[in-house]
Short mmCIF file of C-alpha atoms in Angstrom, two decimals:
data_model
loop_
_atom_site.label_atom_id
_atom_site.label_comp_id
_atom_site.label_asym_id
_atom_site.label_seq_id
_atom_site.Cartn_x
_atom_site.Cartn_y
_atom_site.Cartn_z
CA MET A 1 -89.97 -135.31 -9.20
CA THR A 2 -85.95 -135.95 -9.10
CA ARG A 3 -83.68 -133.35 -8.52
CA ASN A 4 -80.94 -132.41 -11.01
CA PRO A 5 -78.15 -132.53 -9.08
CA LEU A 6 -76.21 -129.70 -11.43
CA ILE A 7 -79.07 -127.69 -9.92
CA TRP A 8 -77.59 -128.02 -6.37
CA LEU A 9 -73.99 -127.39 -7.39
CA ALA A 10 -75.11 -124.37 -9.32
CA GLY A 11 -76.74 -122.71 -6.21
CA ILE A 12 -73.92 -123.46 -4.03
CA ALA A 13 -71.42 -122.20 -6.14
CA ILE A 14 -73.16 -118.96 -6.41
CA SER A 15 -73.92 -118.81 -2.95
CA LEU A 16 -70.16 -118.67 -2.38
CA LEU A 17 -69.59 -115.95 -4.77
CA ALA A 18 -72.01 -114.06 -3.39
CA HIS A 19 -70.29 -114.41 0.14
CA LEU A 20 -66.95 -114.05 -0.96
CA ALA A 21 -67.84 -110.60 -2.72
CA ALA A 22 -69.82 -109.64 0.21
CA GLY A 23 -66.51 -110.35 2.39
CA PHE A 24 -64.24 -108.10 -0.11
CA ILE A 25 -66.64 -105.29 0.12
CA LEU A 26 -66.92 -105.01 3.79
CA LEU A 27 -62.83 -105.49 4.12
CA TRP A 28 -62.44 -103.04 1.84
CA SER A 29 -64.59 -100.35 3.40
CA LEU A 30 -63.10 -101.36 6.73
CA ASP A 31 -59.54 -100.14 5.47
CA PRO A 32 -58.89 -96.85 7.31
CA ASP A 33 -57.07 -93.47 5.06
CA THR A 34 -53.83 -93.33 5.42
CA MET A 35 -52.91 -90.67 7.67
CA PRO A 36 -50.59 -88.24 6.98
CA ASP A 37 -47.47 -87.81 9.50
CA GLN A 38 -47.97 -85.20 12.23
CA PRO A 39 -45.33 -83.05 13.28
CA VAL A 40 -44.08 -84.13 16.68
CA PRO A 41 -43.24 -81.78 19.43
CA GLU A 42 -40.10 -81.60 20.79
CA SER A 43 -39.83 -81.09 24.31
CA ARG A 44 -36.56 -81.09 26.51
CA MET A 45 -35.63 -81.88 30.06
CA GLN A 46 -32.68 -80.77 31.99
CA LEU A 47 -31.75 -82.96 35.16
CA SER A 48 -29.11 -81.77 37.41
CA ALA A 49 -27.77 -84.00 40.64
CA TYR A 50 -26.46 -82.89 43.36
CA ARG A 51 -24.73 -84.78 46.25
CA VAL A 52 -26.21 -84.14 49.95
CA GLU A 53 -23.82 -84.52 52.55
CA ARG A 54 -25.15 -87.11 54.96
CA SER A 55 -24.13 -87.54 58.63
CA GLU A 56 -25.30 -89.97 61.31
CA ALA A 57 -26.65 -89.05 64.39
CA ARG A 58 -24.82 -90.30 67.57
CA SER A 59 -26.85 -90.62 70.71
CA ALA A 60 -24.83 -88.53 73.61
CA THR A 61 -25.73 -88.36 77.33
CA PRO A 62 -26.24 -85.06 78.15
CA GLU A 63 -23.60 -83.48 80.98
CA SER A 64 -25.32 -82.57 84.33
CA GLU A 65 -24.74 -81.57 87.65
CA ALA A 66 -26.72 -84.03 89.84
CA ALA A 67 -28.62 -81.69 92.45
CA ALA A 68 -27.98 -82.15 95.87
CA ALA A 69 -30.94 -83.78 97.97
CA GLU A 70 -31.59 -82.01 100.76
CA ASP A 71 -34.58 -81.92 103.73
CA ALA A 72 -37.31 -78.90 102.89
CA SER A 73 -37.39 -75.92 105.93
CA GLY A 74 -39.98 -74.25 106.58
CA ALA A 75 -41.45 -71.85 108.81
CA ARG A 76 -44.53 -72.21 110.98
CA LEU A 77 -46.34 -69.66 112.66
CA GLY A 78 -47.43 -70.10 116.22
CA GLN A 79 -48.66 -68.52 119.25
CA GLY A 80 -46.06 -70.69 121.67
CA ALA A 81 -43.73 -69.83 123.73
CA ILE A 82 -40.37 -67.85 122.49
CA PRO A 83 -37.45 -70.42 122.96
CA ARG A 84 -34.73 -69.66 125.32
CA ALA A 85 -31.28 -70.59 125.12
CA ARG A 86 -28.06 -69.68 127.29
CA ALA A 87 -24.79 -68.26 126.30
CA LYS A 88 -21.84 -69.88 126.80
CA PRO A 89 -18.44 -68.01 127.74
CA VAL A 90 -15.93 -68.06 125.37
CA ILE A 91 -12.19 -67.25 125.85
CA PRO A 92 -10.63 -65.73 122.05
CA THR A 93 -7.15 -67.28 121.82
CA PRO A 94 -5.03 -64.25 121.24
CA GLU A 95 -2.42 -63.63 118.13
CA PRO A 96 0.24 -61.56 117.39
CA THR A 97 -0.51 -57.98 116.02
CA ARG A 98 0.95 -57.89 112.42
CA ILE A 99 2.45 -54.41 111.94
CA THR A 100 3.77 -53.14 108.66
CA LYS A 101 6.27 -50.72 108.60
CA ALA A 102 4.76 -47.14 107.11
CA ASN A 103 6.45 -46.35 103.69
CA SER A 104 8.63 -43.30 104.10
CA LEU A 105 8.37 -40.32 101.41
CA ALA A 106 10.37 -37.42 100.72
CA LEU A 107 9.43 -33.70 101.72
CA SER A 108 10.11 -31.31 98.98
CA ALA A 109 12.40 -28.37 99.77
CA ASP A 110 10.03 -25.54 100.69
CA ALA A 111 8.42 -27.13 103.60
CA THR A 112 8.73 -25.26 106.71
CA LYS A 113 11.77 -25.98 109.09
CA GLY A 114 11.07 -27.28 112.01
CA GLN A 115 7.75 -28.57 111.74
CA THR A 116 6.85 -32.31 111.31
CA VAL A 117 4.05 -33.46 108.67
CA GLN A 118 1.19 -35.18 110.33
CA PRO A 119 0.40 -38.45 108.71
CA ALA A 120 -3.37 -38.79 107.30
CA PHE A 121 -4.11 -41.34 109.88
CA ALA A 122 -3.85 -41.68 113.72
CA ALA A 123 -0.98 -43.31 114.89
CA PRO A 124 -1.59 -47.05 115.33
CA GLN A 125 -2.25 -48.06 119.08
CA ALA A 126 -2.08 -51.32 120.79
CA LEU A 127 -5.34 -53.25 120.36
CA SER A 128 -6.53 -54.92 123.53
CA ALA A 129 -9.52 -57.31 124.16
CA THR A 130 -12.39 -56.03 126.05
CA PRO A 131 -15.26 -57.90 127.66
CA VAL A 132 -18.40 -58.25 125.36
CA PRO A 133 -21.68 -58.35 126.76
CA ALA A 134 -23.01 -62.26 127.04
CA ALA A 135 -26.53 -60.43 125.27
CA GLN A 136 -24.48 -59.60 122.01
CA ILE A 137 -23.29 -63.17 121.18
CA ALA A 138 -25.75 -65.25 118.79
CA ALA A 139 -27.02 -67.96 120.54
CA SER A 140 -26.64 -69.93 117.26
CA ARG A 141 -23.22 -69.66 117.26
CA PRO A 142 -21.23 -72.85 118.46
CA ALA A 143 -19.65 -72.76 121.83
CA ASP A 144 -16.10 -73.94 120.54
CA GLN A 145 -15.80 -71.41 117.89
CA THR A 146 -13.14 -68.47 118.39
CA LYS A 147 -12.22 -65.73 116.27
CA ALA A 148 -8.73 -64.10 116.33
CA ILE A 149 -8.47 -60.43 116.53
CA THR A 150 -5.96 -58.85 114.43
CA ALA A 151 -5.21 -55.56 113.09
CA ALA A 152 -4.84 -54.32 109.53
CA ALA A 153 -1.47 -53.15 108.00
CA ILE A 154 -1.34 -49.66 108.17
CA THR A 155 0.14 -47.61 104.86
CA ALA A 156 1.26 -44.08 104.71
CA LEU A 157 -0.87 -42.08 102.44
CA PRO A 158 1.06 -41.04 99.30
CA LEU A 159 2.76 -37.43 100.32
CA ALA A 160 4.21 -35.21 98.07
CA ASN A 161 6.90 -34.23 101.03
CA ARG A 162 9.47 -36.73 102.96
CA PRO A 163 8.81 -37.14 106.41
CA ALA A 164 11.40 -37.79 108.96
CA ASP A 165 12.98 -41.14 109.28
CA ALA A 166 9.82 -43.83 110.66
CA GLN A 167 10.03 -44.80 113.84
CA PRO A 168 9.59 -48.74 114.26
CA LEU A 169 6.37 -49.55 116.21
CA ALA A 170 6.56 -51.59 119.41
CA GLN A 171 4.99 -54.71 118.92
CA THR A 172 2.66 -55.72 121.97
CA THR A 173 0.40 -58.77 122.81
CA PRO A 174 -3.24 -57.44 124.13
CA PRO A 175 -4.19 -59.22 127.26
CA THR A 176 -7.16 -61.58 127.24
CA THR A 177 -9.93 -60.95 129.54
CA ALA A 178 -12.33 -64.26 130.41
CA LEU A 179 -16.03 -63.56 129.46
CA PRO A 180 -18.21 -63.33 132.76
CA ALA A 181 -21.14 -66.41 132.27
CA THR A 182 -24.30 -64.28 132.06
CA GLU A 183 -27.96 -65.52 131.19
CA ALA A 184 -29.47 -64.61 128.21
CA THR A 185 -32.53 -62.35 128.61
CA PRO A 186 -35.37 -63.58 126.33
CA VAL A 187 -36.85 -60.33 124.29
CA ALA A 188 -40.79 -60.07 123.97
CA LEU A 189 -41.74 -59.89 120.39
CA SER A 190 -43.88 -56.73 119.97
CA GLN A 191 -47.05 -56.48 117.40
CA ALA A 192 -47.31 -53.38 115.31
CA GLU A 193 -50.68 -52.26 114.63
CA PRO A 194 -50.90 -52.26 110.55
CA THR A 195 -51.92 -49.59 108.59
CA VAL A 196 -55.61 -49.82 107.36
CA THR A 197 -56.77 -47.62 104.99
CA ARG A 198 -60.55 -47.20 105.62
CA ALA A 199 -63.27 -46.28 103.00
CA LYS A 200 -66.98 -46.36 102.77
CA ALA A 201 -69.00 -48.48 100.32
CA ALA A 202 -71.67 -47.05 98.36
CA LEU A 203 -74.10 -47.48 95.66
CA ALA A 204 -73.16 -46.12 92.19
CA PHE A 205 -75.81 -43.47 92.70
CA SER A 206 -76.01 -41.46 95.83
CA GLY A 207 -77.60 -38.79 96.97
CA SER A 208 -77.19 -35.07 97.56
CA GLY A 209 -78.01 -35.19 101.45
CA GLU A 210 -77.48 -37.70 104.31
CA GLY A 211 -81.09 -38.99 104.31
CA PRO A 212 -82.66 -41.80 102.26
CA VAL A 213 -81.98 -41.68 98.59
CA ASP A 214 -85.22 -40.07 96.44
CA PRO A 215 -86.90 -42.79 94.77
CA VAL A 216 -87.72 -40.63 91.69
CA SER A 217 -83.83 -39.62 91.52
CA LEU A 218 -83.11 -43.57 91.85
CA ALA A 219 -85.35 -44.01 88.78
CA ALA A 220 -84.50 -41.14 86.72
CA PHE A 221 -80.64 -42.16 87.46
CA GLN A 222 -81.37 -46.02 86.03
CA SER A 223 -83.46 -44.45 83.33
CA PHE A 224 -80.20 -42.99 81.76
CA MET A 225 -77.38 -45.54 83.13
CA ALA A 226 -79.35 -49.20 82.55
CA PRO A 227 -82.50 -47.81 80.22
CA GLU A 228 -83.00 -51.73 79.32
CA ALA A 229 -82.93 -52.78 82.78
CA ALA A 230 -85.59 -50.08 83.53
CA GLY A 231 -87.91 -51.18 81.23
CA ASP A 232 -91.04 -48.81 80.57
CA SER A 233 -90.36 -46.54 83.32
CA ALA A 234 -87.00 -45.48 81.45
CA ALA A 235 -89.12 -45.01 78.41
CA GLU A 236 -91.86 -43.15 80.33
CA LEU A 237 -89.08 -40.67 81.72
CA ARG A 238 -87.40 -39.92 78.19
CA ASP A 239 -90.56 -39.29 76.79
CA GLY A 240 -91.51 -36.83 79.31
CA ILE A 241 -88.15 -34.95 79.01
CA ALA A 242 -88.73 -34.81 75.40
CA GLY A 243 -92.28 -33.39 76.08
CA ILE A 244 -91.00 -30.63 78.22
CA LEU A 245 -88.18 -29.76 75.28
CA ALA A 246 -90.83 -29.77 72.80
CA GLN A 247 -93.44 -27.74 74.55
CA ILE A 248 -91.39 -24.39 73.96
CA PRO A 249 -92.11 -23.16 70.22
CA CYS A 250 -89.53 -21.42 68.44
CA ALA A 251 -86.54 -23.40 70.54
CA ARG A 252 -84.35 -26.18 70.33
CA MET A 253 -82.82 -27.92 73.38
CA GLN A 254 -81.41 -30.98 74.60
CA VAL A 255 -80.33 -32.55 77.90
CA GLN A 256 -76.83 -34.52 78.91
CA PHE A 257 -77.16 -36.65 81.82
CA GLU A 258 -73.60 -36.41 83.74
CA PRO A 259 -73.21 -39.55 85.99
CA ALA A 260 -70.03 -38.14 87.63
CA THR A 261 -71.94 -35.48 89.21
CA ASN A 262 -75.21 -36.58 89.06
CA THR A 263 -76.22 -33.14 86.99
CA LEU A 264 -78.77 -32.98 84.25
CA GLN A 265 -77.53 -30.41 81.97
CA LEU A 266 -79.68 -28.52 79.78
CA VAL A 267 -78.04 -27.27 76.42
CA GLY A 268 -79.79 -25.42 73.09
CA HIS A 269 -81.63 -21.96 72.82
CA VAL A 270 -85.03 -20.34 73.85
CA PRO A 271 -86.45 -17.39 71.80
CA GLU A 272 -86.76 -15.33 75.26
CA ASP A 273 -84.85 -15.48 78.58
CA GLY A 274 -88.23 -15.88 80.57
CA MET A 275 -88.91 -19.25 78.98
CA ARG A 276 -85.79 -20.60 80.81
CA ALA A 277 -86.99 -21.09 84.58
CA PRO A 278 -90.12 -23.29 83.18
CA VAL A 279 -88.44 -25.56 81.47
CA LEU A 280 -85.71 -26.16 84.49
CA GLN A 281 -88.77 -26.30 86.88
CA ALA A 282 -90.50 -29.11 84.95
CA LEU A 283 -87.05 -30.94 84.33
CA ARG A 284 -86.08 -30.94 88.54
CA ALA A 285 -89.96 -32.49 88.92
CA GLN A 286 -89.00 -35.17 86.59
CA MET A 287 -85.62 -35.94 88.01
CA GLY A 288 -86.33 -35.89 91.72
CA ALA A 289 -84.23 -33.91 94.60
CA ASP A 290 -81.05 -35.98 94.40
CA ILE A 291 -80.00 -35.05 90.86
CA ALA A 292 -79.14 -31.67 89.78
CA VAL A 293 -80.16 -29.85 86.75
CA ALA A 294 -78.08 -26.99 85.40
CA ASP A 295 -78.49 -25.04 81.55
CA THR A 296 -76.10 -23.33 79.54
CA LEU A 297 -79.43 -22.25 77.08
CA LEU A 298 -78.61 -19.34 74.73
CA ILE A 299 -81.16 -16.92 73.46
CA LEU A 300 -82.17 -16.84 69.72
CA PRO A 301 -84.47 -14.18 68.76
CA ARG A 302 -87.25 -14.43 65.57
CA PRO A 303 -86.81 -14.78 63.22
CA GLN A 304 -83.87 -16.91 63.47
CA CYS A 305 -84.87 -19.42 65.59
CA GLY A 306 -88.25 -19.95 62.82
CA ALA A 307 -85.33 -20.06 60.15
CA LEU A 308 -84.30 -23.57 61.80
CA THR A 309 -87.91 -24.70 60.90
CA GLY A 310 -87.33 -24.32 57.13
CA ILE A 311 -83.81 -25.70 57.27
CA ALA A 312 -84.85 -28.69 58.94
CA GLY A 313 -87.50 -29.16 56.13
CA VAL A 314 -84.96 -28.96 53.15
CA GLY A 315 -84.96 -32.72 53.47
CA LEU A 316 -81.41 -33.52 54.66
CA PRO A 317 -80.78 -35.29 58.02
CA GLN A 318 -79.13 -33.71 60.88
CA SER A 319 -76.46 -36.24 62.51
CA THR A 320 -77.83 -37.20 65.86
CA ASP A 321 -75.73 -39.09 68.31
CA GLN A 322 -78.52 -40.08 71.00
CA ILE A 323 -79.32 -43.06 68.72
CA THR A 324 -76.42 -44.88 70.39
CA ASN A 325 -76.21 -42.47 73.49
CA PRO A 326 -79.20 -43.40 75.93
CA LEU A 327 -77.54 -40.05 78.16
CA LEU A 328 -78.80 -37.40 75.50
CA VAL A 329 -82.64 -36.66 74.89
CA GLY A 330 -84.03 -34.14 72.75
CA GLU A 331 -83.38 -32.58 69.47
CA ASP A 332 -79.34 -31.99 68.16
CA THR A 333 -78.55 -28.15 68.78
CA HIS A 334 -75.73 -26.28 67.30
CA ALA A 335 -72.58 -27.80 66.90
CA ARG A 336 -70.82 -24.62 67.99
CA GLU A 337 -70.75 -20.79 69.17
CA PHE A 338 -68.55 -18.34 66.93
CA ARG A 339 -68.22 -15.23 69.20
CA TYR A 340 -67.19 -12.02 67.48
CA MET A 341 -66.74 -8.03 68.55
CA GLN A 342 -66.79 -5.10 66.62
CA GLY A 343 -63.99 -4.92 63.83
CA GLN A 344 -63.37 -8.58 63.79
CA GLN A 345 -63.58 -10.33 60.47
CA LEU A 346 -66.77 -13.12 59.69
CA ILE A 347 -64.70 -16.43 59.81
CA LEU A 348 -65.77 -20.05 60.19
CA ASP A 349 -63.71 -22.85 60.53
CA LEU A 350 -65.67 -26.42 59.64
CA THR A 351 -64.95 -30.06 59.45
CA ALA A 352 -66.14 -31.99 56.37
CA PRO A 353 -68.00 -35.09 56.90
CA ASP A 354 -66.50 -38.60 56.35
CA TYR A 355 -67.57 -38.94 53.03
CA ASP A 356 -66.72 -36.29 49.96
CA ALA A 357 -69.06 -33.55 49.68
CA TYR A 358 -69.83 -30.34 48.53
CA LEU A 359 -70.58 -27.56 50.98
CA TYR A 360 -73.15 -25.04 50.99
CA VAL A 361 -72.30 -22.33 53.49
CA ASP A 362 -74.99 -19.81 54.28
CA TYR A 363 -75.89 -16.89 56.95
CA PHE A 364 -79.22 -16.19 58.37
CA ASP A 365 -78.98 -12.63 59.70
CA ALA A 366 -81.51 -10.66 62.25
CA LYS A 367 -83.88 -9.32 59.57
CA GLY A 368 -84.91 -12.70 57.90
CA GLN A 369 -81.89 -12.72 54.69
CA VAL A 370 -79.53 -15.01 53.95
CA ILE A 371 -76.14 -14.30 52.85
CA HIS A 372 -74.61 -16.91 50.83
CA LEU A 373 -70.61 -17.32 52.02
CA SER A 374 -70.02 -20.16 49.98
CA PRO A 375 -70.09 -20.40 47.17
CA ASN A 376 -71.23 -17.22 45.24
CA ASP A 377 -69.46 -15.01 42.48
CA SER A 378 -65.99 -14.91 44.13
CA VAL A 379 -65.89 -18.20 45.49
CA PRO A 380 -66.56 -21.27 43.29
CA LEU A 381 -67.94 -24.62 44.23
CA THR A 382 -65.48 -27.33 45.31
CA LEU A 383 -65.44 -31.10 46.34
CA ALA A 384 -64.17 -31.15 50.11
CA THR A 385 -62.33 -34.40 51.20
CA ALA A 386 -63.87 -36.39 53.66
CA LYS A 387 -63.15 -35.10 56.91
CA SER A 388 -60.94 -31.99 55.67
CA ALA A 389 -60.37 -28.95 57.82
CA LEU A 390 -62.15 -25.74 55.74
CA ARG A 391 -62.25 -22.00 56.12
CA VAL A 392 -65.36 -20.04 55.47
CA GLY A 393 -64.47 -15.90 54.96
CA ALA A 394 -61.36 -13.92 54.43
CA GLU A 395 -59.17 -12.91 57.40
CA ARG A 396 -57.64 -9.86 55.02
CA PRO A 397 -58.26 -8.16 51.99
CA GLY A 398 -57.48 -10.24 49.06
CA ASP A 399 -57.86 -13.12 50.86
CA SER A 400 -60.04 -16.38 49.12
CA GLY A 401 -63.50 -15.72 50.35
CA LEU A 402 -65.74 -13.05 51.46
CA TYR A 403 -64.21 -10.16 53.83
CA ILE A 404 -66.94 -9.50 56.33
CA THR A 405 -66.07 -7.18 59.33
CA ILE A 406 -68.23 -7.45 62.08
CA GLY A 407 -70.67 -4.38 62.74
CA PRO A 408 -73.74 -3.06 64.47
CA PRO A 409 -76.35 -4.14 64.52
CA TYR A 410 -75.47 -6.62 67.19
CA GLY A 411 -77.10 -9.76 68.67
CA GLN A 412 -77.53 -13.70 67.92
CA GLU A 413 -77.47 -15.34 64.43
CA ILE A 414 -76.69 -18.61 62.46
CA ALA A 415 -74.79 -19.96 60.15
CA VAL A 416 -76.13 -23.27 58.41
CA ALA A 417 -73.68 -25.48 56.14
CA PHE A 418 -75.48 -28.07 53.85
CA ALA A 419 -73.13 -31.22 52.45
CA ALA A 420 -74.14 -33.07 49.63
CA SER A 421 -72.09 -36.08 47.48
CA GLN A 422 -72.96 -34.30 44.42
CA PRO A 423 -74.02 -30.62 43.42
CA LEU A 424 -77.29 -29.31 44.02
CA TYR A 425 -77.19 -26.80 41.51
CA ASP A 426 -74.68 -25.89 39.20
CA ASP A 427 -75.43 -21.72 38.51
CA THR A 428 -74.64 -19.15 41.73
CA ARG A 429 -77.37 -17.76 43.29
CA PRO A 430 -77.51 -14.10 44.55
CA LEU A 431 -75.13 -13.07 47.26
CA VAL A 432 -77.93 -12.08 49.61
CA GLU A 433 -81.58 -13.04 49.45
CA PRO A 434 -85.04 -13.58 51.24
CA ALA A 435 -84.38 -16.96 53.64
CA GLY A 436 -87.87 -18.68 53.10
CA PRO A 437 -87.96 -18.91 49.36
CA TYR A 438 -84.12 -19.89 48.96
CA LEU A 439 -84.92 -22.64 51.23
CA ASP A 440 -87.94 -23.96 49.27
CA TRP A 441 -86.10 -23.59 46.12
CA MET A 442 -83.39 -25.91 48.46
CA LYS A 443 -85.83 -28.26 49.25
CA ALA A 444 -86.68 -28.97 45.58
CA ARG A 445 -83.34 -29.20 44.85
CA VAL A 446 -82.90 -32.21 47.23
CA ALA A 447 -85.81 -34.01 46.59
CA GLU A 448 -84.46 -34.18 42.60
CA ALA A 449 -81.00 -35.05 43.52
CA ARG A 450 -82.64 -37.97 45.78
CA ALA A 451 -84.47 -38.77 42.64
CA LYS A 452 -81.83 -39.12 40.45
CA ASN A 453 -79.13 -40.53 42.56
CA PRO A 454 -80.75 -43.68 45.16
CA GLU A 455 -76.95 -43.14 46.22
CA PHE A 456 -77.23 -39.48 47.45
CA LYS A 457 -75.87 -38.49 51.01
CA GLY A 458 -76.49 -35.27 52.71
CA GLU A 459 -76.55 -33.80 56.08
CA TRP A 460 -76.63 -30.11 57.63
CA VAL A 461 -75.59 -28.62 60.50
CA TYR A 462 -75.86 -25.19 62.39
CA PHE A 463 -73.45 -22.85 64.21
CA PHE A 464 -74.46 -20.19 66.91
CA VAL A 465 -73.15 -16.58 66.10
CA SER A 466 -72.88 -14.27 68.72
CA THR A 467 -71.72 -10.61 67.73
CA ALA A 468 -71.33 -7.38 70.51
CA ALA A 469 -69.54 -4.31 70.23
CA GLN A 470 -66.73 -5.41 72.78
#
């Protein structure tokens, strides 16, 4: 079978045409579209050139004065013999005395006749050399040194009156006398006894007597001053004191140790005066013989002392310092005592807490009633700024607040201030109402405020109020 050359030529021609067509299509597809000209942002740059002054630093040698080299000298104490030296006689060379003529001044016409004005200074006299004891001559002075004795020029003081004609002074030459040779007498050095302040070393804790320290008092002292070092004994002592203070019903007491006087101070109040002695006796047994126990207990009878239980149960904390103060043991007592006499007005000066708060101030009387001093129908509820000073009550009629005059019956009562970061209620309560139902109602309001606002803050504090006829 033979192949026709025409077929081959036709195939080659078709292949070339196909490749050319494919290349043309490829070039046409790769040709990019013409993009329109984009606006070019204009920018300007301004350069300023300043000529900087140049200077060339030149090295220079500082001008200084050379310090003269001297041998260091020092003193050394020793117990050797005192050095002795012999003084040599010195014959002074006399010099003529220089005399200055006194200035003459005129006398006024009103001077008394026949009288001579005396000069302010005594008339000059001739100077003479007198022997000098050898003991007064310094041993360190060289023997060949001499010192001339001269008289200073004497000038009359300026006077308002003219004196008589001044007479010239006669010039005299002082005679010289040779100093006799004497032997220097050694002087013994005296040693004065130094002044010494005597003190007696003592421990931080000292007993009340001259005998040995009571170990019970020493352990109690360490329990207050260094509870970490005392360990379990400090906790046992504090628990024992707290148990003693909690045994008295309807009482609120706290002890504070005063290390400066080694005294345990008992503060607070009890319902009866007869309950004071058992508490003091139990505390003295805990503190030992070398620590004194004193008290300033007040008497808060029932039902006022019982009202504190309901006040503490409202749900607000009472600020306590004993968490950070190891010298305190027991419940916090009244913050302040107010004393009033018959005829005075009930006025309470308070201080707001360290945050902005609404204050509710109530007065609990001896009959078990509560008087709402603030807020009430006359005194609206206001927001007190942090640590601001507040006054509750009116001093004169017409002032803001309740005008309450102290009268019988007299005794001991309490006032309470509740602080809250948000209002506990909007409507005012009756001016006077029973204390028990009111405290239960306040407890529900505090619980509701805590449920609505997790950041709610509040606290309470109470004051001791004493009233008397005079």
